[in-house]
Every structure is written in structure tokens, then in C-alpha cells.
Amino acid sequence: TAKSNTVAQAAGKKYFGSATDNPEFTDAAYLAILSDNTYFGQITPGNSMKWDATEPEQGTFTFSGGDAVVSLAQGNSQLVRGHNCVWYNQLPSWVTSGSWTNATLTAAVQNHCSTLVSHYKGDIYSWDIINEPFNDDGTWRSDVFYNTMGTYFVDVALIAARAADPNAKLYINDYNIEGTGAKATAMMNLVSNLKSRGIPIDGIGLQGHFIVGEVPTTIQTVMEQFVALGVEVAITELDIRMTLPETDALLEQQKTDYQNVITACNAVAGCVGVTIWDYTDKYSWVPSTFSGQGAACPWDANLIKKPAYDGIIAGFSA
Ligand code: G3I
């Protein structure tokens, strides 16, 4: 049977990849499939490069989890996407409850991005420097960064990251920007503003956390609009959840949905690759967040491929 990364590369993409997380590495059967670079040419650490994991106390950096992911990927000749530098979630308490001024938080963001991206210099294909900056209506998310620094936090993080690793592609990554609408428009406005001011930006990540039967029909349109701004795009966190229990009909719709997402990326030259947010239902984030929902990944909890896998192959083969 065809292999997902092999077909992605045959279609001209840089990779088909998966997120993973360090605790999963003790699962030998899981690790064997993750390590097969005919399936996955790229890995994203699901948690271990986030701020709470890498700078739990101000100025004290711990890279062991991220290092293990990079070392696994390099051993398997797989690319790594760094995830992430600046996000409102999974922050250590010294960030969320510090009494910041514009100047002190600027220095903290600079130091975090600079130290994190420097540590992995040369190891990372692309970095989610800014994660989830917008609300669904396209306004800026109210968080410690925006509330203290305004939109300037984006500049600070991107400039620090570029200096730290000039060869890494710097991305802004968000969800609910995969179809046309206010949030996608906000992302376009931000990226064109950054470009006009010479702030480094190389890519837009479309996360792709979808619901079976509700995948946007305008993914290709949005990708073309983003690419027209002079950046690359990628699907960075794809999964397509359903209300449980799984039925044959839902699994068939899920196959169609996966195929449609992959087909959109395949049709846009500036879409460099697709990453699924872990490959197996065994380790999906969905059930713990959305009660009664799950089965979002292309491999089931027993590591058996579902119809969705064939949808992925078909999408890259179109
Ligand atoms: O590390 C602690 C552990 O010490 C503790 O015992 C355990 C008990 O709950 O929690 C552990 O932390 C969990 C962490 O994952 C590591 O496993 C958190 O509770 C849990 O909330 C966290 O979930 C992660 C989630 O981001 C947090 O927002 C998911 O694994 C991760 O897949 C998910 O990924 C995000 C992307 O970064 C951004 N886009 C959305 C995506 C899905 O939510």
C-alpha cells in the first residue's frame, strides 16, 4: 500500500508529518510507525517545546523533552516543526501572573524566543513563533502579551527568532482560519502589515482541527490568498473529530473530509506540507477536551489504518 510521506513528496510537497509527545515514546509499537519516514517525513512536538516546558522559571531553561523529539526525528531523517514560542496557553505562572510593563515583558519575550530558537538552531524546518493570536471574530485575543504590549509582541518575537536561527521558516499559526471569514481576513491583514514594515514572516500555519462533515469548502481559496502575500502555508495540526460512537458512515465521511483537505494543499504550490495532530486515536487530544467526541485521527487506537488514511493517499495522488 502507498505510504503517506512518499506520496506527499511525489506530489512535490516537503513532507507529510505527525505531532507526537514524549510520554508516547515508551510505546514501542507506536514509535515504530512514527519512526517510519515513508509514513512521516516530519515531526512536531505536541507539548515539549512550549513555554511552560522550556522556561518554567524566568531565565531557567529546560530542553530535555524537545531535545528528545529532535534527536528521534534526526535519527529517522525527519524534519521538525518547532511549536511554539508565544502562546496564551501553557504558560508558566511567572508569565501569567507577573506584574509586567511593556519594557519588562518585551525583554522576557525577547529572551524566551531568542534562547529557545537559538538552542535548536539548524534543527528546525519551521517554527510556530506566534500561536493563536486571534479570537474567532478576527479581533486580537486578550492575553498577557496583547494586554501589555499591544500587537508589538508579534514584532518582538519574530525579530528575535530570525536573529536566533536565520534559516528557520517563521510562522504564525492559528485555527478557524482555514475557510474564508473574519479570522482569515485578520490573519491576512496582520501578515501584509508585517511584510510592509519589513518584520520577518515566512509562513502561515492553518491548524485544521475539523469536525466530520463540517470541513470548510474554501481551504484552497484561503491558501491562495495567503500565498499571494508572499508566504508559504502548511496544514499544521490536522484532525477531524466525530461524535462517538464511530459508524461506517462517519468513517466514510471522515475519509472524504481528509481527502478534501489534502487535495486543497496539493492544489496550491505554496502549501509545503501537512501535519496531523498525532496519527493515532490512542493519543489524540480530542476526547479529553470535547466530551463524547473523538476518533479524529487516521489510525485507530489499535494503530490500524482507518478509511481516512486512504483519503490522505487519494488527496496527494489527485
Ligand atoms: O504535564 C501535565 C502533567 O504533569 C499532569 O499530571 C497532567 C494531568 O492533567 O497534565 C499534564 O499536562 C497536560 C499536557 O497536555 C501534557 O500532557 C495538560 O493537562 C493538557 O491540557 C495538555 O494538553 C495539550 C493542549 O495542547 C493544551 O492546550 C495537548 O496535549 C496538545 O495536543 C494541545 O495542542 C494544541 C496546540 O498546541 C495548539 N493548537 C491546538 C492544539 C490542541 O488543543
Short mmCIF file of C-alpha atoms and ligand atoms in Angstrom, two decimals:
data_model
loop_
_atom_site.label_atom_id
_atom_site.label_comp_id
_atom_site.label_asym_id
_atom_site.label_seq_id
_atom_site.Cartn_x
_atom_site.Cartn_y
_atom_site.Cartn_z
CA THR A 1 0.00 0.00 0.00
CA ALA A 2 1.07 3.58 -0.65
CA LYS A 3 2.86 5.45 2.14
CA SER A 4 1.69 8.92 3.17
CA ASN A 5 5.04 10.77 3.16
CA THR A 6 6.18 9.03 -0.01
CA VAL A 7 3.06 10.16 -1.88
CA ALA A 8 3.27 13.67 -0.42
CA GLN A 9 6.83 14.05 -1.67
CA ALA A 10 5.95 12.54 -5.04
CA ALA A 11 3.32 15.30 -5.27
CA GLY A 12 6.02 17.93 -4.70
CA LYS A 13 5.37 18.58 -1.00
CA LYS A 14 8.21 18.78 1.51
CA TYR A 15 6.56 16.41 3.98
CA PHE A 16 3.60 14.63 5.46
CA GLY A 17 4.08 14.62 9.22
CA SER A 18 2.66 13.96 12.65
CA ALA A 19 2.68 15.55 16.08
CA THR A 20 3.89 13.39 18.92
CA ASP A 21 4.61 13.72 22.63
CA ASN A 22 7.45 12.41 24.76
CA PRO A 23 5.44 10.05 27.01
CA GLU A 24 4.40 8.15 23.85
CA PHE A 25 7.99 7.14 23.12
CA THR A 26 7.76 4.28 25.61
CA ASP A 27 5.11 2.65 23.37
CA ALA A 28 7.25 0.54 21.03
CA ALA A 29 4.51 -0.25 18.51
CA TYR A 30 3.56 3.43 18.33
CA LEU A 31 7.17 4.51 17.98
CA ALA A 32 7.87 2.06 15.16
CA ILE A 33 5.19 3.63 12.94
CA LEU A 34 6.10 7.20 13.94
CA SER A 35 9.73 6.49 13.04
CA ASP A 36 8.90 5.20 9.56
CA ASN A 37 9.79 8.10 7.31
CA THR A 38 7.83 6.66 4.43
CA TYR A 39 4.76 7.45 6.56
CA PHE A 40 6.03 10.62 8.27
CA GLY A 41 8.73 12.92 6.95
CA GLN A 42 8.20 15.47 9.70
CA ILE A 43 7.53 15.55 13.45
CA THR A 44 6.06 18.27 15.70
CA PRO A 45 6.42 18.12 19.49
CA GLY A 46 2.86 18.43 20.85
CA ASN A 47 3.92 19.90 24.19
CA SER A 48 7.62 19.73 24.97
CA MET A 49 8.78 22.98 23.32
CA LYS A 50 6.04 25.13 24.86
CA TRP A 51 6.84 27.93 27.29
CA ASP A 52 5.81 26.05 30.45
CA ALA A 53 8.07 23.15 29.43
CA THR A 54 11.08 25.18 28.32
CA GLU A 55 11.26 28.15 30.71
CA PRO A 56 9.36 27.08 33.86
CA GLU A 57 11.15 29.72 35.95
CA GLN A 58 12.26 33.00 34.46
CA GLY A 59 15.69 32.58 32.93
CA THR A 60 15.88 28.82 33.69
CA PHE A 61 15.61 26.79 30.51
CA THR A 62 14.95 23.05 30.23
CA PHE A 63 15.21 21.48 26.80
CA SER A 64 15.28 17.76 27.56
CA GLY A 65 11.81 16.97 26.17
CA GLY A 66 12.31 18.95 22.98
CA ASP A 67 15.81 17.57 22.55
CA ALA A 68 14.43 14.01 22.67
CA VAL A 69 11.96 14.82 19.88
CA VAL A 70 14.65 16.42 17.72
CA SER A 71 17.03 13.55 18.28
CA LEU A 72 14.36 11.00 17.34
CA ALA A 73 13.48 12.91 14.18
CA GLN A 74 17.09 13.37 13.14
CA GLY A 75 17.74 9.67 13.68
CA ASN A 76 14.88 8.96 11.28
CA SER A 77 15.83 11.71 8.75
CA GLN A 78 12.63 13.59 9.53
CA LEU A 79 12.10 17.37 9.56
CA VAL A 80 10.97 19.12 12.75
CA ARG A 81 8.42 21.90 13.15
CA GLY A 82 9.06 23.90 16.32
CA HIS A 83 5.92 24.57 18.39
CA ASN A 84 5.81 27.23 19.81
CA CYS A 85 7.36 30.49 21.11
CA VAL A 86 4.49 32.79 22.12
CA TRP A 87 1.02 31.47 23.00
CA TYR A 88 -1.54 32.43 25.63
CA ASN A 89 -1.87 28.81 26.81
CA GLN A 90 0.53 26.51 28.68
CA LEU A 91 2.40 29.47 30.11
CA PRO A 92 4.26 29.18 33.41
CA SER A 93 2.70 31.15 36.24
CA TRP A 94 5.58 33.63 36.34
CA VAL A 95 4.42 34.84 32.92
CA THR A 96 0.66 34.83 33.51
CA SER A 97 0.79 36.41 36.95
CA GLY A 98 3.83 38.64 36.64
CA SER A 99 3.35 42.39 37.06
CA TRP A 100 4.66 43.45 33.68
CA THR A 101 5.39 46.69 31.95
CA ASN A 102 5.84 46.97 28.20
CA ALA A 103 9.61 47.10 28.75
CA THR A 104 9.92 44.13 31.12
CA LEU A 105 7.61 41.86 29.09
CA THR A 106 9.41 42.84 25.87
CA ALA A 107 12.66 41.70 27.46
CA ALA A 108 11.08 38.43 28.67
CA VAL A 109 9.58 37.62 25.23
CA GLN A 110 12.87 38.50 23.54
CA ASN A 111 14.86 36.31 25.88
CA HIS A 112 12.44 33.39 25.60
CA CYS A 113 12.26 33.37 21.79
CA SER A 114 15.94 34.06 21.37
CA THR A 115 17.08 31.33 23.78
CA LEU A 116 14.56 28.74 22.56
CA VAL A 117 15.16 29.25 18.84
CA SER A 118 18.96 29.50 19.35
CA HIS A 119 19.02 26.21 21.21
CA TYR A 120 17.51 24.47 18.17
CA LYS A 121 19.38 26.49 15.55
CA GLY A 122 19.87 24.36 12.44
CA ASP A 123 17.49 21.65 13.67
CA ILE A 124 14.12 23.17 12.75
CA TYR A 125 12.45 23.46 9.35
CA SER A 126 9.78 25.88 10.57
CA TRP A 127 8.76 27.48 13.88
CA ASP A 128 5.31 28.48 15.09
CA ILE A 129 6.62 31.71 16.56
CA ILE A 130 3.18 33.15 17.20
CA ASN A 131 0.36 30.75 18.05
CA GLU A 132 -3.36 31.59 18.05
CA PRO A 133 -3.23 35.41 18.29
CA PHE A 134 -6.84 35.99 17.21
CA ASN A 135 -10.35 35.48 18.50
CA ASP A 136 -12.80 33.83 16.11
CA ASP A 137 -14.25 37.23 15.13
CA GLY A 138 -10.80 38.41 14.00
CA THR A 139 -10.12 40.67 16.97
CA TRP A 140 -6.92 40.23 18.96
CA ARG A 141 -7.02 37.73 21.78
CA SER A 142 -6.91 39.34 25.20
CA ASP A 143 -3.84 37.81 26.84
CA VAL A 144 -0.83 38.96 28.83
CA PHE A 145 1.12 39.74 25.66
CA TYR A 146 -1.52 41.78 23.84
CA ASN A 147 -2.77 43.43 27.00
CA THR A 148 0.74 44.57 27.96
CA MET A 149 2.47 45.16 24.63
CA GLY A 150 -0.35 45.58 22.11
CA THR A 151 0.45 44.00 18.76
CA TYR A 152 4.15 44.81 19.24
CA PHE A 153 4.68 41.39 20.86
CA VAL A 154 4.45 39.86 17.38
CA ASP A 155 7.30 42.03 16.06
CA VAL A 156 9.47 41.35 19.10
CA ALA A 157 9.09 37.57 18.86
CA LEU A 158 9.63 37.38 15.09
CA ILE A 159 12.69 39.63 15.13
CA ALA A 160 14.27 37.67 17.99
CA ALA A 161 13.57 34.36 16.24
CA ARG A 162 15.06 35.50 12.91
CA ALA A 163 18.26 36.60 14.62
CA ALA A 164 18.45 33.31 16.54
CA ASP A 165 18.08 30.99 13.52
CA PRO A 166 18.13 32.78 10.15
CA ASN A 167 17.38 29.55 8.26
CA ALA A 168 14.22 28.53 10.12
CA LYS A 169 10.92 29.49 8.48
CA LEU A 170 8.97 31.69 10.87
CA TYR A 171 5.21 31.05 11.04
CA ILE A 172 2.09 32.43 12.62
CA ASN A 173 -0.26 29.53 13.36
CA ASP A 174 -3.99 29.59 14.12
CA TYR A 175 -7.27 27.65 13.90
CA ASN A 176 -10.55 28.61 12.23
CA ILE A 177 -8.62 30.46 9.51
CA GLU A 178 -8.96 27.53 7.06
CA GLY A 179 -12.10 28.95 5.44
CA THR A 180 -12.84 32.48 4.29
CA GLY A 181 -14.15 34.78 7.01
CA ALA A 182 -13.23 37.40 9.58
CA LYS A 183 -10.44 35.39 11.20
CA ALA A 184 -8.73 34.51 7.90
CA THR A 185 -9.01 38.17 6.90
CA ALA A 186 -7.42 39.24 10.20
CA MET A 187 -4.51 36.90 9.51
CA MET A 188 -4.07 38.33 6.01
CA ASN A 189 -4.11 41.87 7.35
CA LEU A 190 -1.52 41.02 10.00
CA VAL A 191 0.84 39.31 7.56
CA SER A 192 0.60 42.07 4.96
CA ASN A 193 1.21 44.64 7.69
CA LEU A 194 4.30 42.74 8.90
CA LYS A 195 5.58 42.46 5.33
CA SER A 196 5.05 46.16 4.66
CA ARG A 197 7.14 47.04 7.72
CA GLY A 198 9.91 44.54 6.99
CA ILE A 199 9.19 42.33 10.01
CA PRO A 200 10.34 38.76 9.21
CA ILE A 201 7.49 36.34 8.42
CA ASP A 202 7.73 33.27 6.18
CA GLY A 203 4.62 31.23 6.68
CA ILE A 204 1.05 30.86 7.88
CA GLY A 205 0.01 27.66 9.64
CA LEU A 206 -3.59 26.54 9.22
CA GLN A 207 -4.11 24.20 12.17
CA GLY A 208 -7.00 22.19 10.74
CA HIS A 209 -8.90 20.92 13.80
CA PHE A 210 -12.09 19.95 11.99
CA ILE A 211 -15.39 18.16 12.59
CA VAL A 212 -16.55 15.32 10.32
CA GLY A 213 -18.95 16.69 7.70
CA GLU A 214 -18.05 20.30 8.52
CA VAL A 215 -14.74 20.85 6.75
CA PRO A 216 -14.67 24.31 5.12
CA THR A 217 -15.05 24.31 1.35
CA THR A 218 -12.83 27.37 0.85
CA ILE A 219 -9.50 25.98 2.10
CA GLN A 220 -7.82 26.25 -1.28
CA THR A 221 -9.10 29.81 -1.75
CA VAL A 222 -7.72 30.89 1.63
CA MET A 223 -4.37 29.22 0.97
CA GLU A 224 -4.10 31.00 -2.39
CA GLN A 225 -4.89 34.33 -0.70
CA PHE A 226 -2.23 33.72 1.96
CA VAL A 227 0.40 32.63 -0.57
CA ALA A 228 -0.32 35.75 -2.63
CA LEU A 229 1.01 37.78 0.32
CA GLY A 230 4.44 36.24 -0.27
CA VAL A 231 4.49 33.50 2.39
CA GLU A 232 4.25 29.72 2.34
CA VAL A 233 1.43 27.85 4.05
CA ALA A 234 1.03 24.47 5.74
CA ILE A 235 -1.68 22.45 7.43
CA THR A 236 -0.09 22.14 10.84
CA GLU A 237 -2.43 20.25 13.21
CA LEU A 238 -4.95 18.29 11.14
CA ASP A 239 -7.52 16.08 12.80
CA ILE A 240 -11.21 15.54 12.03
CA ARG A 241 -13.31 14.53 15.03
CA MET A 242 -16.74 12.97 15.27
CA THR A 243 -19.40 12.40 17.89
CA LEU A 244 -18.84 8.86 19.17
CA PRO A 245 -19.55 6.05 18.59
CA GLU A 246 -17.80 5.59 15.26
CA THR A 247 -20.02 4.25 12.49
CA ASP A 248 -19.10 3.08 9.00
CA ALA A 249 -20.93 6.11 7.61
CA LEU A 250 -18.96 8.53 9.81
CA LEU A 251 -15.66 6.85 8.92
CA GLU A 252 -16.50 7.14 5.20
CA GLN A 253 -17.39 10.83 5.59
CA GLN A 254 -14.14 11.29 7.51
CA LYS A 255 -12.23 9.71 4.62
CA THR A 256 -13.85 12.20 2.21
CA ASP A 257 -13.05 15.05 4.60
CA TYR A 258 -9.37 14.10 4.92
CA GLN A 259 -9.15 13.74 1.15
CA ASN A 260 -10.64 17.21 0.62
CA VAL A 261 -8.16 18.86 2.98
CA ILE A 262 -5.17 17.13 1.39
CA THR A 263 -6.48 17.91 -2.11
CA ALA A 264 -6.59 21.62 -1.22
CA CYS A 265 -2.96 21.62 -0.08
CA ASN A 266 -1.98 19.54 -3.08
CA ALA A 267 -3.52 22.08 -5.44
CA VAL A 268 -1.54 25.03 -4.02
CA ALA A 269 2.17 25.10 -4.83
CA GLY A 270 2.88 27.27 -1.80
CA CYS A 271 1.41 24.67 0.58
CA VAL A 272 4.55 22.88 1.71
CA GLY A 273 3.10 20.05 3.77
CA VAL A 274 0.50 18.60 6.08
CA THR A 275 0.94 17.58 9.73
CA ILE A 276 -1.66 15.52 11.59
CA TRP A 277 -2.09 16.22 15.33
CA ASP A 278 -0.83 12.76 16.24
CA TYR A 279 -1.50 9.86 13.94
CA THR A 280 -3.48 7.55 16.24
CA ASP A 281 -6.72 7.88 18.22
CA LYS A 282 -4.77 6.29 21.09
CA TYR A 283 -3.04 9.62 21.80
CA SER A 284 -5.41 12.23 20.39
CA TRP A 285 -6.07 15.36 22.47
CA VAL A 286 -9.74 15.40 21.37
CA PRO A 287 -11.62 13.14 23.85
CA SER A 288 -10.21 14.91 26.90
CA THR A 289 -11.24 18.31 25.52
CA PHE A 290 -14.54 17.54 23.76
CA SER A 291 -16.58 15.14 25.85
CA GLY A 292 -18.23 12.42 23.74
CA GLN A 293 -16.12 13.20 20.66
CA GLY A 294 -13.02 11.55 19.25
CA ALA A 295 -11.83 9.10 16.57
CA ALA A 296 -10.23 12.11 14.85
CA CYS A 297 -7.00 10.53 13.56
CA PRO A 298 -6.23 8.36 10.50
CA TRP A 299 -5.03 5.40 12.59
CA ASP A 300 -7.33 3.89 15.23
CA ALA A 301 -6.46 3.29 18.89
CA ASN A 302 -5.02 -0.14 17.95
CA LEU A 303 -2.70 1.52 15.41
CA ILE A 304 -4.72 0.14 12.48
CA LYS A 305 -5.28 2.44 9.50
CA LYS A 306 -8.80 3.77 9.07
CA PRO A 307 -10.53 4.76 5.77
CA ALA A 308 -9.20 8.30 6.44
CA TYR A 309 -5.72 7.06 5.58
CA ASP A 310 -6.87 6.12 2.07
CA GLY A 311 -8.40 9.60 1.79
CA ILE A 312 -4.96 11.09 2.51
CA ILE A 313 -3.32 8.94 -0.16
CA ALA A 314 -6.06 9.82 -2.67
CA GLY A 315 -5.68 13.55 -1.92
CA PHE A 316 -1.97 13.54 -2.66
CA SER A 317 -2.48 11.42 -5.75
CA ALA A 318 -5.03 13.76 -7.37
O1 G3I B 1 2.16 17.72 32.11
C1 G3I B 1 1.00 17.61 32.93
C2 G3I B 1 1.18 16.50 33.93
O2 G3I B 1 2.21 16.83 34.80
C3 G3I B 1 -0.15 16.32 34.69
O3 G3I B 1 -0.05 15.22 35.55
C4 G3I B 1 -1.28 16.08 33.70
C5 G3I B 1 -2.62 15.97 34.43
O4 G3I B 1 -3.66 16.59 33.74
O5 G3I B 1 -1.36 17.16 32.81
C6 G3I B 1 -0.19 17.32 32.05
O6 G3I B 1 -0.36 18.40 31.21
C7 G3I B 1 -1.21 18.20 30.08
C8 G3I B 1 -0.39 18.45 28.83
O7 G3I B 1 -1.21 18.38 27.68
C9 G3I B 1 0.75 17.44 28.68
O8 G3I B 1 0.22 16.16 28.56
C10 G3I B 1 -2.35 19.18 30.16
O9 G3I B 1 -3.21 18.84 31.25
C11 G3I B 1 -3.15 19.15 28.87
O10 G3I B 1 -4.10 20.20 28.88
C12 G3I B 1 -2.21 19.39 27.69
O11 G3I B 1 -2.98 19.31 26.50
C13 G3I B 1 -2.34 19.82 25.34
C14 G3I B 1 -3.08 21.03 24.83
O12 G3I B 1 -2.47 21.48 23.63
C15 G3I B 1 -3.09 22.17 25.83
O13 G3I B 1 -3.75 23.26 25.29
C16 G3I B 1 -2.38 18.72 24.30
O14 G3I B 1 -1.58 17.61 24.72
C17 G3I B 1 -1.83 19.27 22.98
O15 G3I B 1 -2.02 18.31 21.96
C18 G3I B 1 -2.61 20.53 22.61
O16 G3I B 1 -2.11 21.04 21.41
C19 G3I B 1 -2.73 22.25 20.91
C20 G3I B 1 -1.66 23.02 20.16
O17 G3I B 1 -0.54 23.24 20.99
C21 G3I B 1 -2.19 24.35 19.65
N1 G3I B 1 -3.41 24.16 18.86
C22 G3I B 1 -4.45 23.36 19.50
C23 G3I B 1 -3.90 22.01 19.97
C24 G3I B 1 -4.99 21.14 20.53
O18 G3I B 1 -5.51 21.67 21.71
#
